[in-house]
Amino acid sequence: MKLLYFAWVRQKIGKPEEQLDMPPSVTTVSTLVDFLRQRGRGYEEAFRNPALVRVAVNQQHTDFNAVLRPGDEVAFFPPVTGG
Amino acid sequence: MKLLYFAWVRQKIGKPEEQLDMPPSVTTVSTLVDFLRQRGRGYEEAFRNPALVRVAVNQQHTDFNAVLRPGDEVAFFPPVTGG
Amino acid sequence: MTEIRIQQADFEPGAEIAALEDSGGAAGAIATFIGMVRGDGGLISMTLDHYAGMCESEIAAHAMEARKRWPILALRIVHRTGKLAPGDRIVFVGVASAHRQAAFQAAEFLMDYLKTRAPFWKLEQRAGEETWVSARNEDDASIRRWQ
Amino acid sequence: MTEIRIQQADFEPGAEIAALEDSGGAAGAIATFIGMVRGDGGLISMTLDHYAGMCESEIAAHAMEARKRWPILALRIVHRTGKLAPGDRIVFVGVASAHRQAAFQAAEFLMDYLKTRAPFWKLEQRAGEETWVSARNEDDASIRRWQ
């Protein structure tokens, strides 16, 4: 699964993107976030208050209940601010 | 008195401007128009329906009741159409 | 800075915008408008007559009115006169402001004025005929909304 | 013709307008907007982050929405990303149409979208600190008026 991070989510996690194989527990955005929070301090900080984080799956805005499939592109970012 | 003509008023009268000495009868725009209408066919055509003609005295929009003084600049034109 | 020019010559939109951009650094927004002659209904050319002197001062009065209504940093109006062909530029209006709403609104206000009330007269040339354009309804909705 | 570009490089307003003017001869009106970085509150620089791919397709969707609402002949959007200094250009929006109201309204609609809802994030650098700009109220009146 391809993960993308933008703005302060990217800064806290320390990378703009990564490719990860998911354990079977990851079936939704919400369970993906639970999985990521265990990967280290940066992830924990990025997702400490999930209400601050927005998500897009395959470049479509969605929410943490969205179901994930292998090969999905999942992006986490703060609310957009416009240009 | 300096007279200016624009658009079809100019075309009918056949000149863009002229300098004329006024007889004592000319004291207002209205009496100026009466005087001009006697000066020839082009003037008569231009002022046949005075309701179609607008007037400015010294570059200020006004109406046919406006009082004129020696040295005034009087312009006659159709309603403005914008650029 | 307010610049108003009535001229026969064409103008260069990029140069007008560059002048607006140089207006000090506080500008966050530049709204511009360019009007061009449309070749509708077989139009061959359009000749714009204007009252030199009165035209500039009336446009300047409306530029001042725009400055009273909106916080404007710089404003440029260029209007051509004489004979113009379809596709030719007629008018440029550009407004620099700190914020986009003020820039857009001032540019629209000035264009609504220029297109309906400014002392210009238009002669349209079509095959075999010349017609002076009639004044629109003076209660034109586009200008009334600013009153 | 719709052109949408997200780029780090600067753009040339005069060249963008020239491309809009070449759009066929039916255009009577070109409304444009240029947004620039303001040096308010000691701002040293601003860095724009964006979601490449999603950003272009979301902007394209809004350009299509504008084309549904107004009769547009040509439309160009250029948005810069990366590190920008006060006075630098950020965004160009230009709309060519037969009439001025459509051109102005479509340009305003697109700018309201770009400034409030487009997938960009802004990092502001001031002396000794960097701050990610917070999202505005998502019910921002400027975007709500189009709904």
Coordinates of C-alpha atoms in Angstrom, one line a residue:
Chain A
M1 CA 0.0 0.0 0.0
K2 CA 1.3 3.4 -0.9
L3 CA 1.1 6.0 1.8
L4 CA 1.6 9.8 1.3
Y5 CA 2.0 12.5 3.9
F6 CA 1.6 16.2 3.5
A7 CA 2.3 19.4 5.5
W8 CA 2.8 18.9 9.2
V9 CA 1.8 15.2 9.0
R10 CA 4.8 14.7 6.7
Q11 CA 7.0 16.7 9.0
K12 CA 6.1 14.7 12.1
I13 CA 6.5 11.3 10.3
G14 CA 9.7 12.5 8.6
K15 CA 9.0 11.3 5.1
P16 CA 6.8 12.3 2.2
E17 CA 5.8 8.8 1.2
E18 CA 6.4 5.1 1.8
Q19 CA 5.3 1.7 0.5
L20 CA 4.2 -0.7 3.3
D21 CA 2.9 -4.2 3.4
M22 CA -0.1 -4.3 5.7
P23 CA -0.9 -6.9 8.3
P24 CA -4.4 -8.5 8.1
S25 CA -5.6 -6.3 10.9
V26 CA -5.6 -3.3 8.5
T27 CA -8.9 -3.2 6.7
T28 CA -10.0 0.4 7.0
V29 CA -8.3 3.8 7.3
S30 CA -9.0 3.7 11.1
T31 CA -7.2 0.3 11.5
L32 CA -4.4 1.6 9.3
V33 CA -4.0 4.6 11.6
D34 CA -3.9 2.2 14.6
F35 CA -1.1 0.2 12.9
L36 CA 0.9 3.3 11.9
R37 CA 0.8 4.8 15.5
Q38 CA 2.7 1.7 16.7
R39 CA 5.5 2.3 14.2
G40 CA 7.3 5.0 16.1
R41 CA 7.2 8.4 17.8
G42 CA 6.7 10.5 14.7
Y43 CA 3.7 8.5 13.6
E44 CA 2.3 8.6 17.2
E45 CA 2.6 12.4 17.2
A46 CA 1.1 12.8 13.7
F47 CA -2.0 10.8 14.7
R48 CA -2.3 11.7 18.4
N49 CA -5.5 13.7 17.6
P50 CA -6.9 12.0 14.5
A51 CA -9.6 14.6 14.3
L52 CA -7.0 17.0 13.0
V53 CA -6.0 14.7 10.1
R54 CA -7.9 14.3 6.8
V55 CA -7.5 11.3 4.5
A56 CA -7.8 10.6 0.8
V57 CA -7.9 7.1 -0.7
N58 CA -6.9 6.9 -4.4
Q59 CA -7.0 10.7 -4.5
Q60 CA -10.6 10.9 -3.3
H61 CA -11.4 12.7 0.0
T62 CA -13.0 10.2 2.4
D63 CA -13.1 9.5 6.1
F64 CA -11.6 7.0 8.6
N65 CA -14.3 4.5 8.1
A66 CA -13.3 3.9 4.4
V67 CA -12.4 0.3 3.6
L68 CA -8.9 -0.3 2.2
R69 CA -7.8 -2.7 -0.5
P70 CA -4.3 -3.8 -1.5
G71 CA -2.7 -1.3 -3.9
D72 CA -4.7 1.6 -2.6
E73 CA -3.0 5.0 -2.4
V74 CA -3.7 6.5 1.0
A75 CA -2.8 10.1 1.8
F76 CA -2.9 11.8 5.2
F77 CA -2.9 15.6 5.6
P78 CA -4.2 18.5 7.6
P79 CA -7.4 20.2 6.4
V80 CA -6.5 21.9 3.1
T81 CA -5.9 25.7 3.4
G82 CA -6.1 26.6 -0.3
G83 CA -3.3 28.3 -2.2
Chain B
M1 CA -18.8 80.4 -27.5
K2 CA -17.2 77.1 -28.3
L3 CA -19.5 74.4 -29.6
L4 CA -18.6 70.7 -29.8
Y5 CA -20.6 68.0 -31.6
F6 CA -20.2 64.2 -31.2
A7 CA -21.4 61.0 -32.9
W8 CA -24.4 61.5 -35.2
V9 CA -24.9 65.1 -34.1
R10 CA -21.4 65.8 -35.5
Q11 CA -22.2 63.8 -38.7
K12 CA -25.4 65.7 -39.4
I13 CA -23.9 69.1 -38.6
G14 CA -20.8 68.2 -40.6
K15 CA -18.1 69.4 -38.2
P16 CA -16.6 68.4 -34.9
E17 CA -16.5 71.9 -33.4
E18 CA -16.9 75.6 -34.1
Q19 CA -16.5 79.0 -32.4
L20 CA -19.5 81.2 -32.7
D21 CA -20.5 84.7 -31.5
M22 CA -24.0 84.5 -30.1
P23 CA -26.8 87.0 -30.6
P24 CA -28.4 88.4 -27.5
S25 CA -31.4 86.0 -27.9
V26 CA -29.1 83.1 -26.8
T27 CA -29.2 82.9 -23.0
T28 CA -29.9 79.2 -22.4
V29 CA -29.1 75.9 -24.1
S30 CA -32.7 75.9 -25.4
T31 CA -32.4 79.3 -27.1
L32 CA -28.9 78.3 -28.4
V33 CA -30.6 75.3 -30.1
D34 CA -33.3 77.6 -31.6
F35 CA -30.5 79.7 -33.0
L36 CA -28.5 76.8 -34.4
R37 CA -31.5 75.3 -36.1
Q38 CA -31.7 78.4 -38.3
R39 CA -28.1 78.0 -39.5
G40 CA -28.8 75.3 -42.1
R41 CA -30.2 71.9 -43.0
G42 CA -27.6 69.9 -41.1
Y43 CA -28.3 71.8 -37.8
E44 CA -32.1 71.4 -38.4
E45 CA -31.7 67.7 -38.8
A46 CA -29.4 67.3 -35.8
F47 CA -31.9 69.1 -33.5
R48 CA -35.2 68.0 -35.2
N49 CA -36.0 65.9 -32.1
P50 CA -34.2 67.7 -29.3
A51 CA -35.3 64.8 -26.9
L52 CA -32.7 62.7 -28.6
V53 CA -29.8 65.1 -27.9
R54 CA -27.9 65.5 -24.6
V55 CA -25.9 68.5 -23.6
A56 CA -22.9 69.3 -21.5
V57 CA -21.8 72.9 -20.5
N58 CA -18.2 73.2 -19.5
Q59 CA -17.9 69.4 -19.5
Q60 CA -20.7 69.0 -17.0
H61 CA -23.9 67.1 -18.0
T62 CA -26.9 69.4 -17.8
D63 CA -30.2 70.0 -19.6
F64 CA -31.7 72.5 -22.1
N65 CA -32.7 74.9 -19.4
A66 CA -29.1 75.6 -18.4
V67 CA -28.1 79.3 -18.6
L68 CA -25.2 80.1 -20.9
R69 CA -22.4 82.7 -20.4
P70 CA -19.9 84.0 -22.9
G71 CA -16.9 81.7 -23.2
D72 CA -18.9 78.6 -22.2
E73 CA -18.0 75.3 -23.9
V74 CA -21.2 73.7 -25.0
A75 CA -21.3 70.1 -26.3
F76 CA -24.2 68.3 -28.0
F77 CA -24.3 64.5 -28.4
P78 CA -26.6 61.5 -28.3
P79 CA -27.0 59.6 -25.0
V80 CA -23.6 58.0 -24.2
T81 CA -23.3 54.4 -25.0
G82 CA -20.2 53.5 -23.0
G83 CA -17.0 52.0 -24.5
Chain C
M1 CA -1.4 55.4 -8.0
T2 CA -4.1 56.0 -10.5
E3 CA -3.4 56.1 -14.2
I4 CA -6.0 56.8 -16.8
R5 CA -5.2 56.9 -20.5
I6 CA -7.5 57.4 -23.5
Q7 CA -5.6 56.6 -26.6
Q8 CA -5.8 55.5 -30.2
A9 CA -2.8 53.2 -29.9
D10 CA -3.0 49.6 -28.7
F11 CA -1.8 48.7 -25.3
E12 CA 0.2 45.7 -23.9
P13 CA -1.7 43.9 -21.1
G14 CA 1.6 42.5 -19.7
A15 CA 3.1 45.9 -19.4
E16 CA 0.0 47.3 -17.6
I17 CA 0.1 44.4 -15.2
A18 CA 3.8 44.8 -14.5
A19 CA 3.1 48.4 -13.6
L20 CA 0.4 47.3 -11.1
E21 CA 2.7 44.7 -9.6
D22 CA 5.3 47.3 -8.9
S23 CA 2.9 49.1 -6.7
G24 CA 4.7 48.5 -3.4
G25 CA 4.6 44.9 -2.1
A26 CA 1.4 45.2 0.0
A27 CA -0.6 44.0 -3.0
G28 CA -1.8 40.4 -2.6
A29 CA -4.3 40.6 -5.5
I30 CA -4.5 42.1 -9.0
A31 CA -7.8 41.8 -10.9
T32 CA -7.7 42.8 -14.5
F33 CA -10.2 43.0 -17.4
I34 CA -9.5 43.3 -21.1
G35 CA -12.4 44.1 -23.4
M36 CA -12.1 43.2 -27.1
V37 CA -14.2 43.9 -30.2
R38 CA -16.5 40.9 -31.0
G39 CA -17.1 40.1 -34.6
D40 CA -20.8 39.4 -34.0
G41 CA -23.4 39.9 -36.8
G42 CA -21.0 40.6 -39.6
L43 CA -19.3 43.5 -37.8
I44 CA -16.4 44.8 -40.0
S45 CA -15.2 47.5 -37.7
M46 CA -16.3 49.7 -34.8
T47 CA -15.3 53.4 -34.4
L48 CA -15.3 54.9 -30.9
D49 CA -15.9 58.6 -30.6
H50 CA -15.3 60.3 -27.3
Y51 CA -15.4 63.8 -25.6
A52 CA -11.7 64.4 -24.9
G53 CA -11.2 66.1 -21.6
M54 CA -14.7 65.3 -20.2
C55 CA -14.2 61.6 -20.8
E56 CA -10.9 61.6 -18.8
S57 CA -12.3 63.6 -16.0
E58 CA -15.5 61.5 -15.7
I59 CA -13.5 58.3 -15.7
A60 CA -11.2 59.9 -13.0
A61 CA -14.2 60.7 -10.9
H62 CA -15.3 57.1 -11.0
A63 CA -11.8 55.9 -10.2
M64 CA -12.0 58.1 -7.1
E65 CA -15.4 56.7 -6.2
A66 CA -13.8 53.2 -6.5
R67 CA -11.0 54.2 -4.2
K68 CA -13.6 55.5 -1.6
R69 CA -15.4 52.1 -1.7
W70 CA -12.5 49.7 -1.7
P71 CA -8.9 49.7 -0.3
I72 CA -7.1 50.1 -3.6
L73 CA -3.3 50.2 -3.9
A74 CA -3.0 50.9 -7.6
L75 CA -5.5 51.3 -10.5
R76 CA -5.0 51.6 -14.2
I77 CA -7.5 52.3 -16.9
V78 CA -6.6 52.4 -20.6
H79 CA -9.4 53.0 -23.2
R80 CA -8.9 53.1 -26.9
T81 CA -10.7 55.3 -29.4
G82 CA -10.9 55.4 -33.2
K83 CA -11.5 52.6 -35.6
L84 CA -11.1 49.0 -34.2
A85 CA -11.5 45.6 -35.9
P86 CA -12.9 42.4 -34.4
G87 CA -10.3 40.9 -32.0
D88 CA -8.8 44.3 -31.3
R89 CA -8.4 45.3 -27.6
I90 CA -10.7 48.2 -26.5
V91 CA -10.2 48.6 -22.8
F92 CA -8.0 47.5 -19.9
V93 CA -8.9 47.9 -16.3
G94 CA -6.6 46.7 -13.6
V95 CA -6.8 47.0 -9.8
A96 CA -4.2 46.0 -7.2
S97 CA -5.4 45.5 -3.6
A98 CA -4.4 43.6 -0.5
H99 CA -7.3 41.2 -1.0
R100 CA -9.0 39.6 -3.9
Q101 CA -12.6 40.6 -3.2
A102 CA -11.7 44.3 -3.2
A103 CA -9.7 43.9 -6.4
F104 CA -12.5 42.0 -8.2
Q105 CA -15.3 44.3 -7.1
A106 CA -13.5 47.5 -8.0
A107 CA -12.6 46.2 -11.4
E108 CA -16.2 45.1 -12.0
F109 CA -17.6 48.4 -10.8
L110 CA -15.3 50.4 -13.2
M111 CA -16.1 48.1 -16.1
D112 CA -19.8 48.4 -15.5
Y113 CA -19.4 52.2 -15.5
L114 CA -17.2 52.2 -18.6
K115 CA -19.5 50.0 -20.6
T116 CA -22.7 51.8 -19.8
R117 CA -22.1 55.4 -18.7
A118 CA -18.7 56.7 -19.9
P119 CA -18.9 59.4 -22.6
F120 CA -18.2 57.3 -25.6
W121 CA -20.2 56.7 -28.7
K122 CA -19.9 53.7 -31.0
L123 CA -20.3 53.6 -34.8
E124 CA -20.6 50.0 -36.1
Q125 CA -19.6 49.3 -39.7
R126 CA -21.2 46.3 -41.4
A127 CA -21.4 45.4 -45.1
G128 CA -23.0 48.5 -46.7
E129 CA -24.1 50.2 -43.6
E130 CA -22.9 52.3 -40.6
T131 CA -25.0 52.4 -37.4
W132 CA -24.5 54.5 -34.3
V133 CA -25.2 52.2 -31.4
S134 CA -28.2 53.3 -29.3
A135 CA -27.8 53.9 -25.6
R136 CA -28.8 51.0 -23.5
N137 CA -31.6 51.3 -21.0
E138 CA -30.1 53.7 -18.6
D139 CA -31.4 51.6 -15.7
D140 CA -29.0 48.8 -16.9
A141 CA -29.0 46.3 -14.1
S142 CA -25.2 46.0 -14.2
I143 CA -24.6 49.6 -13.2
R144 CA -27.7 49.8 -10.9
R145 CA -26.3 47.2 -8.5
W146 CA -23.6 49.6 -7.3
Q147 CA -26.0 52.4 -6.4
Chain D
M1 CA -9.5 25.3 -24.2
T2 CA -8.7 24.6 -20.5
E3 CA -5.1 24.7 -19.3
I4 CA -4.2 23.9 -15.8
R5 CA -0.5 23.9 -14.6
I6 CA 0.9 23.4 -11.1
Q7 CA 4.6 24.4 -11.2
Q8 CA 7.5 25.7 -9.1
A9 CA 8.6 28.1 -11.8
D10 CA 7.2 31.7 -12.1
F11 CA 4.8 32.5 -14.9
E12 CA 4.4 35.5 -17.2
P13 CA 1.0 37.2 -16.9
G14 CA 1.4 38.8 -20.4
A15 CA 2.0 35.4 -22.0
E16 CA -1.0 33.8 -20.3
I17 CA -3.2 36.6 -21.4
A18 CA -1.9 36.3 -25.0
A19 CA -2.9 32.7 -25.0
L20 CA -6.4 33.6 -23.8
E21 CA -6.6 36.3 -26.5
D22 CA -5.8 33.7 -29.2
S23 CA -8.8 31.7 -28.3
G24 CA -10.8 32.3 -31.4
G25 CA -12.2 35.9 -31.9
A26 CA -15.6 35.3 -30.3
A27 CA -14.1 36.6 -27.0
G28 CA -15.2 40.0 -26.0
A29 CA -14.0 39.8 -22.4
I30 CA -11.0 38.4 -20.5
A31 CA -11.0 38.6 -16.7
T32 CA -7.8 37.7 -15.0
F33 CA -6.5 37.5 -11.4
I34 CA -3.0 37.3 -10.1
G35 CA -2.4 36.4 -6.5
M36 CA 0.9 37.5 -4.8
V37 CA 2.6 36.8 -1.5
R38 CA 2.0 39.6 1.0
G39 CA 4.7 40.5 3.4
D40 CA 2.3 41.0 6.3
G41 CA 3.4 40.5 9.9
G42 CA 7.1 40.0 9.1
L43 CA 6.6 37.2 6.7
I44 CA 10.0 36.1 5.3
S45 CA 8.7 33.3 3.0
M46 CA 5.9 31.0 2.4
T47 CA 6.2 27.4 1.2
L48 CA 3.3 25.8 -0.6
D49 CA 2.9 22.0 -0.3
H50 CA 0.4 20.2 -2.6
Y51 CA -0.8 16.7 -3.4
A52 CA 0.5 16.3 -7.0
G53 CA -2.1 14.5 -9.2
M54 CA -5.0 15.0 -6.8
C55 CA -4.5 18.7 -6.9
E56 CA -4.6 19.0 -10.7
S57 CA -7.6 16.7 -10.9
E58 CA -9.6 18.6 -8.3
I59 CA -8.8 21.9 -9.9
A60 CA -9.8 20.4 -13.3
A61 CA -13.1 19.3 -11.8
H62 CA -13.8 22.9 -10.6
A63 CA -12.8 24.3 -14.0
M64 CA -15.4 21.9 -15.5
E65 CA -17.9 23.2 -13.0
A66 CA -17.2 26.8 -14.1
R67 CA -17.7 25.8 -17.7
K68 CA -21.1 24.3 -16.8
R69 CA -22.1 27.5 -15.1
W70 CA -20.9 30.1 -17.5
P71 CA -20.2 30.2 -21.3
I72 CA -16.4 30.1 -21.3
L73 CA -14.3 30.2 -24.4
A74 CA -10.9 29.7 -22.7
L75 CA -9.7 29.2 -19.2
R76 CA -6.1 29.1 -17.8
I77 CA -5.0 28.4 -14.2
V78 CA -1.4 28.4 -13.2
H79 CA -0.5 27.8 -9.5
R80 CA 2.9 27.8 -8.1
T81 CA 4.3 25.6 -5.3
G82 CA 7.5 25.6 -3.3
K83 CA 9.1 28.4 -1.4
L84 CA 7.9 31.9 -2.3
A85 CA 9.0 35.4 -1.0
P86 CA 6.8 38.5 -0.5
G87 CA 5.9 40.0 -3.8
D88 CA 6.2 36.7 -5.6
R89 CA 3.3 35.6 -7.8
I90 CA 1.4 32.6 -6.5
V91 CA -1.5 32.1 -8.9
F92 CA -3.0 33.2 -12.2
V93 CA -6.6 32.6 -13.2
G94 CA -7.8 33.9 -16.6
V95 CA -11.2 33.4 -18.3
A96 CA -12.2 34.4 -21.8
S97 CA -15.9 34.7 -22.6
A98 CA -18.1 36.7 -24.9
H99 CA -19.4 38.9 -22.1
R100 CA -17.8 40.5 -19.1
Q101 CA -20.1 39.2 -16.4
A102 CA -19.4 35.6 -17.2
A103 CA -15.7 36.2 -17.4
F104 CA -15.6 38.0 -14.0
Q105 CA -17.9 35.5 -12.3
A106 CA -16.0 32.4 -13.4
A107 CA -12.7 34.0 -12.4
E108 CA -14.0 34.8 -9.0
F109 CA -15.6 31.4 -8.6
L110 CA -12.3 29.7 -9.4
M111 CA -10.3 32.0 -7.1
D112 CA -12.6 31.4 -4.2
Y113 CA -12.2 27.7 -4.7
L114 CA -8.4 27.9 -5.1
K115 CA -8.0 30.1 -2.0
T116 CA -10.2 28.0 0.3
R117 CA -10.6 24.4 -0.8
A118 CA -7.9 23.4 -3.2
P119 CA -5.5 20.8 -1.8
F120 CA -2.6 23.1 -0.9
W121 CA -1.0 23.6 2.5
K122 CA 1.0 26.7 3.5
L123 CA 4.0 26.9 5.7
E124 CA 4.8 30.5 6.8
Q125 CA 8.4 31.4 7.7
R126 CA 8.9 34.4 10.1
A127 CA 11.9 35.3 12.1
G128 CA 12.7 32.3 14.2
E129 CA 9.6 30.3 13.5
E130 CA 7.7 28.2 11.0
T131 CA 3.9 27.9 11.1
W132 CA 1.6 25.7 9.1
V133 CA -1.4 27.9 8.3
S134 CA -4.6 26.6 9.8
A135 CA -7.6 25.9 7.6
R136 CA -10.1 28.6 7.5
N137 CA -13.7 28.1 8.6
E138 CA -14.9 25.6 6.0
D139 CA -18.1 27.6 5.7
D140 CA -16.1 30.5 4.4
A141 CA -18.6 33.0 3.0
S142 CA -16.6 33.6 -0.1
I143 CA -17.0 29.9 -1.3
R144 CA -20.5 29.4 0.2
R145 CA -22.1 32.0 -2.1
W146 CA -21.6 29.7 -5.1
Q147 CA -23.4 26.8 -3.6

